[in-house]
Amino acid sequence: MKIGFIILLLQVWCALPAHTQQIKLPSTFRQGHPRLHTAIRTEDAARSAFGQLKSAIDPYVTRCEADSAWLLSRLQLYWKTRSTGVYIKGGVYDHAEGEAPVPTVRFPGARDNVTIYGAPKLEDMLPYADDPRGVYLVNRSKPGQPLEWAEISKTGRTIEGINTMIMGMAHNAALLYWITGEEKYARFAFPVFDTYMTGMYYRNTPKDLTHGHHETIAGLSTFEVIQETALLNHLTGIYDFLYAYLQQKAAAKMQVYVDVLRKWADVQIEHGVAFNNWDLIEARNILNIGSVLEDNNQYPDGKGRQYYINFVLNKNAERQWSIAKLLQEGYDDSTGFWNECPGYSMNVLSDFTELVTLFDRQYNHDILPDIPVLKKAVLASAQYLFPNGYHTAFGDSYYGRLSTNGAWQLVANAQHHHKAEQEVIYTRYIKTINGLNERTGLPTTAGNSVQAGRREGPGALLARGGNTVLKDDIAAGKIEEYVTPVFSAPHVSYFALRNGFHPQDGLMVAMSGSKGNHMHAGGISMEIFGKGMILGPESGIGTSYFQQDYAEYYSQFPAHNTVAVDGISAYPVMKSNHGFDVKSSYPASGVTTGFFPRVSFGDLYFVEPETQSDQDRLTSIIRTSDSTGYYVDIFRSRRRDGKDKMHDYFYHNMGQQLTVSQVDGKPLDMQPTQQLSFGGGHLFAYDYFWDKKAVTTDKDVQAVFNLSVPGKEAVQMNMWMKGEQGRELFAVKAPKAKAIERMGLPNEIATLPLPTIVARQSGEAWNKPFVVVFEPSTTAQPASVQSIQSFHPASTPPGFVGLEITGRARDKQMVFADATGKKTVTHHDLSCTGTYGVISENNKELQYLFLGHGTTISKGGYSIRAKTAGTAAALCHESSGWYVTASQPVTITVPQEMLAGKTTIKITLNKKTNTIHGKPMSIAGKKVIAFDIPAMPYTKIEL
């Protein structure tokens, strides 16, 4: 079963066209209404939802039977002023003017939803409210939350929220009318719909008095076209469910409703942003409108159902790309990654796959063959995962569980169109992710017999892609089938480094740059995992990306685990084009088998644009047992013009306590300081640190971050940092990590400030890099590293990093790291030529040689030598014997006495055993046997 599945997976992963072709339209269109929903669910959840819906709406229906205007009078309209033109200043409401023959729809106060004002209960709303004092709302900032008049520009999105809520009630009533045939529900919904649509008929799109960006993204009802989705779902649903009723009771108004819907669709096309998730959200809005319109031939200008559907699928405008172009520009065919941060990326994936289901449901038309990258994208999402089942959270993201909604949609598609292989692949994936969630204590997105993402309330009544049931005879897979030890997605500047996927003992770091949408300015930013927790997290979005804390801190370098130059490193956030390059890694991205398992690394390069600085971050995982291991982080940074003032290394970790000391355990004499501030000529972000203490030292230091979560074992992050001349160390508190708010942590943990280490290197930090070792531990599993010290032999290249890391299990790793990797570094009987290498001993006997990227590495009579620069290779003594691997042909040597007089070894590759003859030789007076080894996966040597 597993071999067959791998074949199917490769078919999905590899057999994809390089470019998306035009998407075919349905051959026929059903003429009746409703069209948006064609089936009612009958299972228990649907019956329960029906009862809840009816009991919630019936009291208001009864009330409106006595007073038909009671609900519609709560609509937020220009009841008296009847304004036609709305004027904004950027993202804030300014005024309205003009006069229509009927009340028109009021525009909200601001693009940002952050406000102290909230909507009153319907019963407390003033009817027909249109007052120069503003809007009568609840002030949530005052004791008792009194009702008061609020200036419109200070009310955020509350006005549109009220209208959307009322229209949602009308939509629910229209749904009940369709289900039950009881006209009282139509009588309830119609006046609200008619009043609103007639008012919108006379309303114009907003004008920005500053002639800026906001006019190009505004909708008819709010500041962003994408925020009109819920309202448009309600309006199109009402029109669809009440179509026959409207024709009978308001035939003269049908053209008004159609004109408003088409105007709305045109605004969605003409406004917005084409290159990201906005485009897809607008596409869904346009499709909903197009679906309820009649065929093109019913309108003099030919802009009917087929026009809008084809426009969404295949036509391009400045601010609205076709689905075909959006897929081609947004997705990377080679990785399946979308070019936005994880939170937005997964929503986009869900929207795309639901688009497939929408066409299946409405037109019995399969568009998936025209957009095959979605098959890869669904499976690729798992590459965002940490071992505890949470996905990464760089950019404007929160940590959360991985949605399987896209996979459910593809299972539904497979079942509907009889695609057996596709059904196996995505059923297996869903069960695998659900199994991971269960093992890590997370709720699953759905059981094995009910469709994921099923909505409660009205949505539970409607068939969404059918009642998809997963087949019992398709088994779950292993999560390792979907995540790889190294994964690189250049399209979004994301790099993952993993060793093991055990939820407690797995190790992983995730690196992010700033390429794509909803990204932050963070250079090469790091998230780090240990003992079941993302201990070194991203800080997240802040209050919102319209608020000052986002602009000044959360989106800037000091909020991230990175290095800032001269206190001024910065570049544009949100839509950003500052990604890193992967210089080398081991194993290569996407490799799943045949690699040396004890060491992995990634060497990333970035140009910091504000100061034109070179930055290089080499991060490695070194596994010391099934349950222990540590991270090595070497960060180099220098200005190209040589005018370096200082470089600041930031590391934020979750915890209630941070202790900093010398490596011998003696406390450092850290004193309160006023440094790290905007006043020092730095970014505003520096002012967000508090409780700042500092010490100047060239000694190695260690820090321990302690985190205690109620009901769980205490976790520590042990941090060791190599000392340097001109090094100043700060221990500070940083704002809480907003990204962790959805991880199910107790509020007292989620709201904690982040204890933070800031290491400042005066001058350049290229030849004096930041060298850090991290090891996560718990009370039951204390740190395995006993001591760390650096070594620096004579005649080594500038900036060479040598570390001797001794473990409590009598093991020792010698780490060699050099920026250029061109010069041989010798230390006692050890040597290495390369950018990264590790030599490990166990009980003073060689355990392995690992050459990450270079030409030579040796200890005593053991060596690996390559003719090709940049070779990766390993020679390891396992309990079952000796093993070797190499990315290019190499020569290995072993002491002559190890072979007991033999001069040959055997290696079995592809079921064929090869005998390799060795050459006796002498190295530094020691007799060895040399063997020429071809490029090969990690393979046992038969001595």
Short mmCIF file of C-alpha atoms in Angstrom, two decimals, residues 50 127 166 197 259 266 295 303 319 375 398-399 465 486 545 577 697 701 717 737 765 814 835 873 895 907 917:
data_model
loop_
_atom_site.label_atom_id
_atom_site.label_comp_id
_atom_site.label_asym_id
_atom_site.label_seq_id
_atom_site.Cartn_x
_atom_site.Cartn_y
_atom_site.Cartn_z
CA PHE A 50 -32.85 24.32 11.16
CA PRO A 127 -35.08 53.78 14.46
CA ILE A 166 -29.51 42.81 9.78
CA MET A 197 -30.89 47.77 -2.43
CA ASP A 259 -28.47 47.12 -11.66
CA ASP A 266 -18.06 46.04 -11.59
CA ASP A 295 -27.66 34.83 -19.24
CA LYS A 303 -22.97 41.57 -19.15
CA ARG A 319 -6.91 45.38 -10.20
CA LYS A 375 -3.29 19.21 -5.96
CA TYR A 398 -1.04 33.29 14.12
CA TYR A 399 0.11 29.84 15.18
CA GLY A 465 -19.77 19.85 -2.03
CA VAL A 486 14.82 20.34 4.76
CA TYR A 545 -1.90 46.15 10.87
CA ASN A 577 10.46 41.74 -2.07
CA THR A 697 31.79 41.47 28.39
CA VAL A 701 27.78 33.66 28.49
CA MET A 717 15.65 26.93 26.61
CA ALA A 737 3.80 37.50 21.07
CA ALA A 765 29.88 41.19 13.00
CA MET A 814 33.76 19.55 17.19
CA THR A 835 31.95 26.22 5.23
CA ALA A 873 29.56 13.71 2.77
CA PRO A 895 43.17 3.38 9.73
CA ILE A 907 28.97 -1.48 -0.92
CA HIS A 917 39.76 -1.80 -3.77
#
